[in-house]
């Protein structure tokens, strides 16, 4: 988890995460291939229904937009950031000469403009790398288009809760690896395509999932994502429905997905039979790769399994290890049960519940 969460790669620059994924999957994969954009597809099995398991490699980040004469760097944010999460934070710029530390410039509290008695929120953000001018920045190997990622170390908190950046969606990548490890040498009645995709964040079309699904042509799609918790002070009760430590979640509604009802009932059945608690979520502002997979070819039944996380899309998110483990338990149980007849029932509208 430390390796994957600390790997610094935003959308379009997923290389180190891709390398980690391939290295960890090689011992368990029958075959590893790539789509034309850089997503990784690791296959287990060669007969039976084609099951696509998906998680995206990229994290929220930014790219260098412009180097100002005074040495400040303007940035283009990638993905959906809250303005409150951006100011006075440490970042890494990945330039031609290596990584460069920077900090988001923030107005001093003593001179910040005030609106209605409260400090105003900046509408633009600039990185300070200690440069005196543009020449200093160029000498550091920084140029427009260079990737920028949050700087945040993995840490273990009490009660087996883990603090890190990039749980969205490195936790899904790690879950795929663990599921593949457990299923190596074990019978499963299908072909499983574990897919680590690129460019999910800030991408309405979910680019890597779209191109990978074209290659795989799945019968069933399972996306792995972070879940949105609502167990912190100040949130509205109906903002989200998951809590940390409550077990895996399943997304029942988001702007990109309304899951197949037969598939949802199947997940509920398998969870109950394995005594795995299941949380439900409805988040209108949430979208994920399942939304692209479902539109492949004539249409694909999909669902999204969730590892609950606090403070998503920030430098510091928190997950519960037990939630992660139970999510993998559920994923493995599903993969062991998705045989041809079960997939046919899920895909049949004559048997829709």
Coordinates of C-alpha atoms in Angstrom, one line a residue, residues 32-254:
X32 CA -0.3 -9.3 -19.7
X33 CA -1.2 -6.9 -22.5
X34 CA -1.8 -3.1 -23.0
X35 CA -4.3 -1.0 -24.7
X36 CA -3.2 1.8 -27.0
X37 CA -3.3 4.5 -24.3
X38 CA -1.3 2.6 -21.7
X39 CA -3.8 0.7 -19.6
X40 CA -2.7 -2.7 -18.4
X41 CA -4.7 -5.9 -18.9
X42 CA -3.7 -8.9 -16.8
X43 CA -5.6 -12.1 -17.7
X44 CA -6.3 -15.2 -15.6
X45 CA -8.0 -18.1 -17.3
X46 CA -8.8 -18.7 -21.0
X47 CA -12.4 -20.2 -21.1
X48 CA -15.8 -19.2 -19.9
X49 CA -17.5 -15.7 -19.6
X50 CA -15.2 -12.7 -19.9
X51 CA -15.2 -10.8 -16.6
X52 CA -13.5 -7.3 -16.6
X53 CA -12.3 -6.1 -13.2
X54 CA -11.3 -2.5 -13.3
X55 CA -9.4 0.1 -11.2
X56 CA -7.7 3.3 -12.4
X57 CA -4.0 4.0 -11.9
X58 CA -4.1 7.8 -12.0
X59 CA -4.6 10.1 -9.1
X60 CA -5.7 13.7 -8.8
X61 CA -2.9 16.1 -9.7
X62 CA -2.0 19.0 -12.0
X63 CA 0.4 20.0 -14.8
X64 CA 2.7 23.0 -15.2
X65 CA 0.8 25.6 -17.2
X66 CA 3.1 28.7 -17.3
X67 CA 6.3 29.9 -15.8
X68 CA 6.0 33.5 -14.7
X69 CA 8.9 36.0 -14.9
X70 CA 8.9 36.2 -11.1
X71 CA 9.5 32.4 -10.8
X72 CA 6.1 31.4 -9.7
X73 CA 4.5 28.5 -11.6
X74 CA 0.8 28.6 -12.7
X75 CA -0.9 25.2 -12.8
X76 CA -3.7 23.4 -14.5
X77 CA -5.5 21.2 -12.0
X78 CA -6.4 17.7 -13.1
X79 CA -9.6 16.2 -11.6
X80 CA -12.1 17.5 -9.2
X81 CA -10.4 19.4 -6.3
X82 CA -12.1 21.4 -3.5
X83 CA -10.4 24.8 -3.3
X84 CA -10.0 24.3 0.4
X85 CA -7.7 21.4 -0.2
X86 CA -5.2 23.2 -2.4
X87 CA -3.7 26.1 -0.5
X88 CA -0.4 25.8 1.5
X89 CA 0.2 22.2 0.4
X90 CA 3.4 20.4 -0.7
X91 CA 3.6 19.1 -4.2
X92 CA 6.2 17.3 -6.4
X93 CA 6.8 18.5 -9.9
X94 CA 8.3 15.7 -12.1
X95 CA 10.6 17.6 -14.4
X96 CA 13.3 16.5 -16.9
X97 CA 16.0 16.6 -14.1
X98 CA 13.9 14.7 -11.5
X99 CA 11.5 15.6 -8.8
X100 CA 11.2 19.2 -7.6
X101 CA 9.5 20.2 -4.3
X102 CA 7.0 23.0 -4.4
X103 CA 4.3 24.6 -2.3
X104 CA 1.1 26.2 -3.2
X105 CA 1.3 29.9 -2.7
X106 CA -1.2 31.2 -0.2
X107 CA -2.1 34.7 0.8
X108 CA -0.8 35.7 4.1
X109 CA -3.6 35.9 6.7
X110 CA -2.7 39.4 7.6
X111 CA -3.1 40.8 4.1
X112 CA -5.5 38.4 2.5
X113 CA -8.6 40.1 0.9
X114 CA -11.8 39.7 2.9
X115 CA -15.3 39.3 1.7
X116 CA -18.2 39.9 4.2
X117 CA -15.7 39.5 7.1
X118 CA -14.2 36.3 5.8
X119 CA -11.0 35.6 3.9
X120 CA -11.6 35.2 0.2
X121 CA -10.8 31.9 -1.6
X122 CA -8.1 32.2 -4.3
X123 CA -9.4 31.4 -7.8
X124 CA -5.9 30.7 -9.2
X125 CA -3.0 28.7 -7.6
X126 CA 0.7 29.1 -8.1
X127 CA 3.6 26.9 -7.0
X128 CA 6.6 28.3 -5.3
X129 CA 9.8 26.2 -5.8
X130 CA 12.2 28.7 -4.3
X131 CA 13.0 30.3 -7.7
X132 CA 13.9 34.0 -8.0
X133 CA 12.9 34.2 -11.7
X134 CA 11.9 32.1 -14.7
X135 CA 15.5 31.2 -15.4
X136 CA 15.8 29.5 -12.0
X137 CA 12.7 27.4 -12.8
X138 CA 14.1 26.3 -16.2
X139 CA 17.4 25.4 -14.6
X140 CA 15.5 23.0 -12.3
X141 CA 14.3 21.1 -15.4
X142 CA 10.7 22.3 -15.2
X143 CA 8.7 23.1 -18.3
X144 CA 5.0 23.5 -19.3
X145 CA 3.2 20.2 -19.3
X146 CA 5.2 18.6 -16.5
X147 CA 3.2 16.4 -14.1
X148 CA 2.5 17.6 -10.6
X149 CA 1.3 15.4 -7.7
X150 CA 0.5 15.8 -4.0
X151 CA 3.4 15.0 -1.6
X152 CA 2.0 12.9 1.3
X153 CA 3.5 9.9 3.0
X154 CA 1.7 6.6 3.8
X155 CA 1.1 6.1 7.6
X156 CA -0.6 3.6 9.8
X157 CA -3.0 5.1 12.4
X158 CA -4.5 3.4 15.4
X159 CA -7.2 0.7 14.8
X160 CA -5.6 -0.4 11.5
X161 CA -6.7 2.8 9.7
X162 CA -4.3 3.9 6.9
X163 CA -3.5 7.5 6.0
X164 CA -2.3 8.3 2.5
X165 CA -2.9 10.2 -0.7
X166 CA -4.2 8.6 -3.9
X167 CA -6.5 6.0 -2.4
X168 CA -8.6 7.0 -5.4
X169 CA -7.9 4.6 -7.0
X170 CA -4.7 2.9 -5.9
X171 CA -6.8 1.0 -3.3
X172 CA -8.7 -0.6 -6.3
X173 CA -5.4 -1.5 -8.0
X174 CA -4.1 -3.2 -4.7
X175 CA -7.4 -5.0 -4.3
X176 CA -7.1 -6.5 -7.8
X177 CA -3.6 -7.7 -7.1
X178 CA -4.7 -9.4 -3.8
X179 CA -7.7 -11.0 -5.6
X180 CA -5.4 -12.3 -8.3
X181 CA -3.0 -13.7 -5.8
X182 CA -5.8 -15.6 -4.0
X183 CA -7.2 -17.0 -7.2
X184 CA -3.8 -18.2 -8.6
X185 CA -4.1 -21.9 -9.0
X186 CA -7.7 -21.9 -7.7
X187 CA -10.7 -22.9 -9.9
X188 CA -12.8 -20.1 -11.3
X189 CA -15.4 -20.7 -14.1
X190 CA -14.4 -17.7 -16.3
X191 CA -11.8 -15.6 -17.9
X192 CA -10.8 -12.7 -15.7
X193 CA -9.3 -9.5 -17.1
X194 CA -7.8 -7.4 -14.3
X195 CA -7.5 -3.9 -15.9
X196 CA -5.5 -1.0 -14.5
X197 CA -6.7 2.0 -16.5
X198 CA -5.4 5.4 -17.3
X199 CA -7.0 8.9 -17.2
X200 CA -10.1 8.4 -15.2
X201 CA -9.7 11.5 -13.1
X202 CA -11.1 14.6 -14.8
X203 CA -12.2 12.5 -17.8
X204 CA -15.9 12.4 -18.6
X205 CA -15.4 9.6 -21.1
X206 CA -13.2 7.5 -18.7
X207 CA -10.6 7.1 -21.5
X208 CA -8.7 4.0 -20.4
X209 CA -11.8 2.0 -19.4
X210 CA -13.3 2.8 -22.8
X211 CA -10.4 1.6 -24.9
X212 CA -9.7 -1.5 -22.6
X213 CA -13.3 -2.6 -22.8
X214 CA -13.1 -2.5 -26.6
X215 CA -10.2 -5.0 -26.4
X216 CA -11.7 -7.2 -23.7
X217 CA -15.3 -7.2 -24.9
X218 CA -16.5 -8.2 -21.5
X219 CA -19.7 -10.1 -20.5
X220 CA -19.6 -8.5 -17.0
X221 CA -17.8 -5.5 -15.6
X222 CA -16.8 -4.9 -12.0
X223 CA -15.2 -1.5 -11.1
X224 CA -13.3 -1.1 -7.9
X225 CA -13.4 2.4 -6.3
X226 CA -13.2 4.4 -3.1
X227 CA -16.5 4.9 -1.4
X228 CA -17.7 8.2 0.0
X229 CA -18.1 8.2 3.8
X230 CA -20.4 10.5 5.7
X231 CA -19.2 9.9 9.3
X232 CA -17.3 13.1 9.8
X233 CA -18.7 16.1 11.7
X234 CA -20.7 18.8 9.8
X235 CA -21.9 16.8 6.8
X236 CA -25.6 16.6 5.9
X237 CA -27.1 13.2 6.9
X238 CA -28.1 12.3 3.3
X239 CA -24.9 13.5 1.6
X240 CA -23.6 9.9 1.5
X241 CA -24.4 6.7 3.3
X242 CA -21.1 4.9 4.0
X243 CA -19.1 4.8 7.2
X244 CA -15.5 3.8 7.8
X245 CA -15.3 0.3 9.2
X246 CA -18.8 -0.7 8.0
X247 CA -17.6 -3.0 5.3
X248 CA -17.5 -2.8 1.5
X249 CA -19.9 -0.7 -0.4
X250 CA -21.8 -0.9 -3.7
X251 CA -22.8 2.1 -5.7
X252 CA -26.5 2.1 -6.5
X253 CA -26.6 5.5 -8.3
X254 CA -24.0 8.0 -9.7

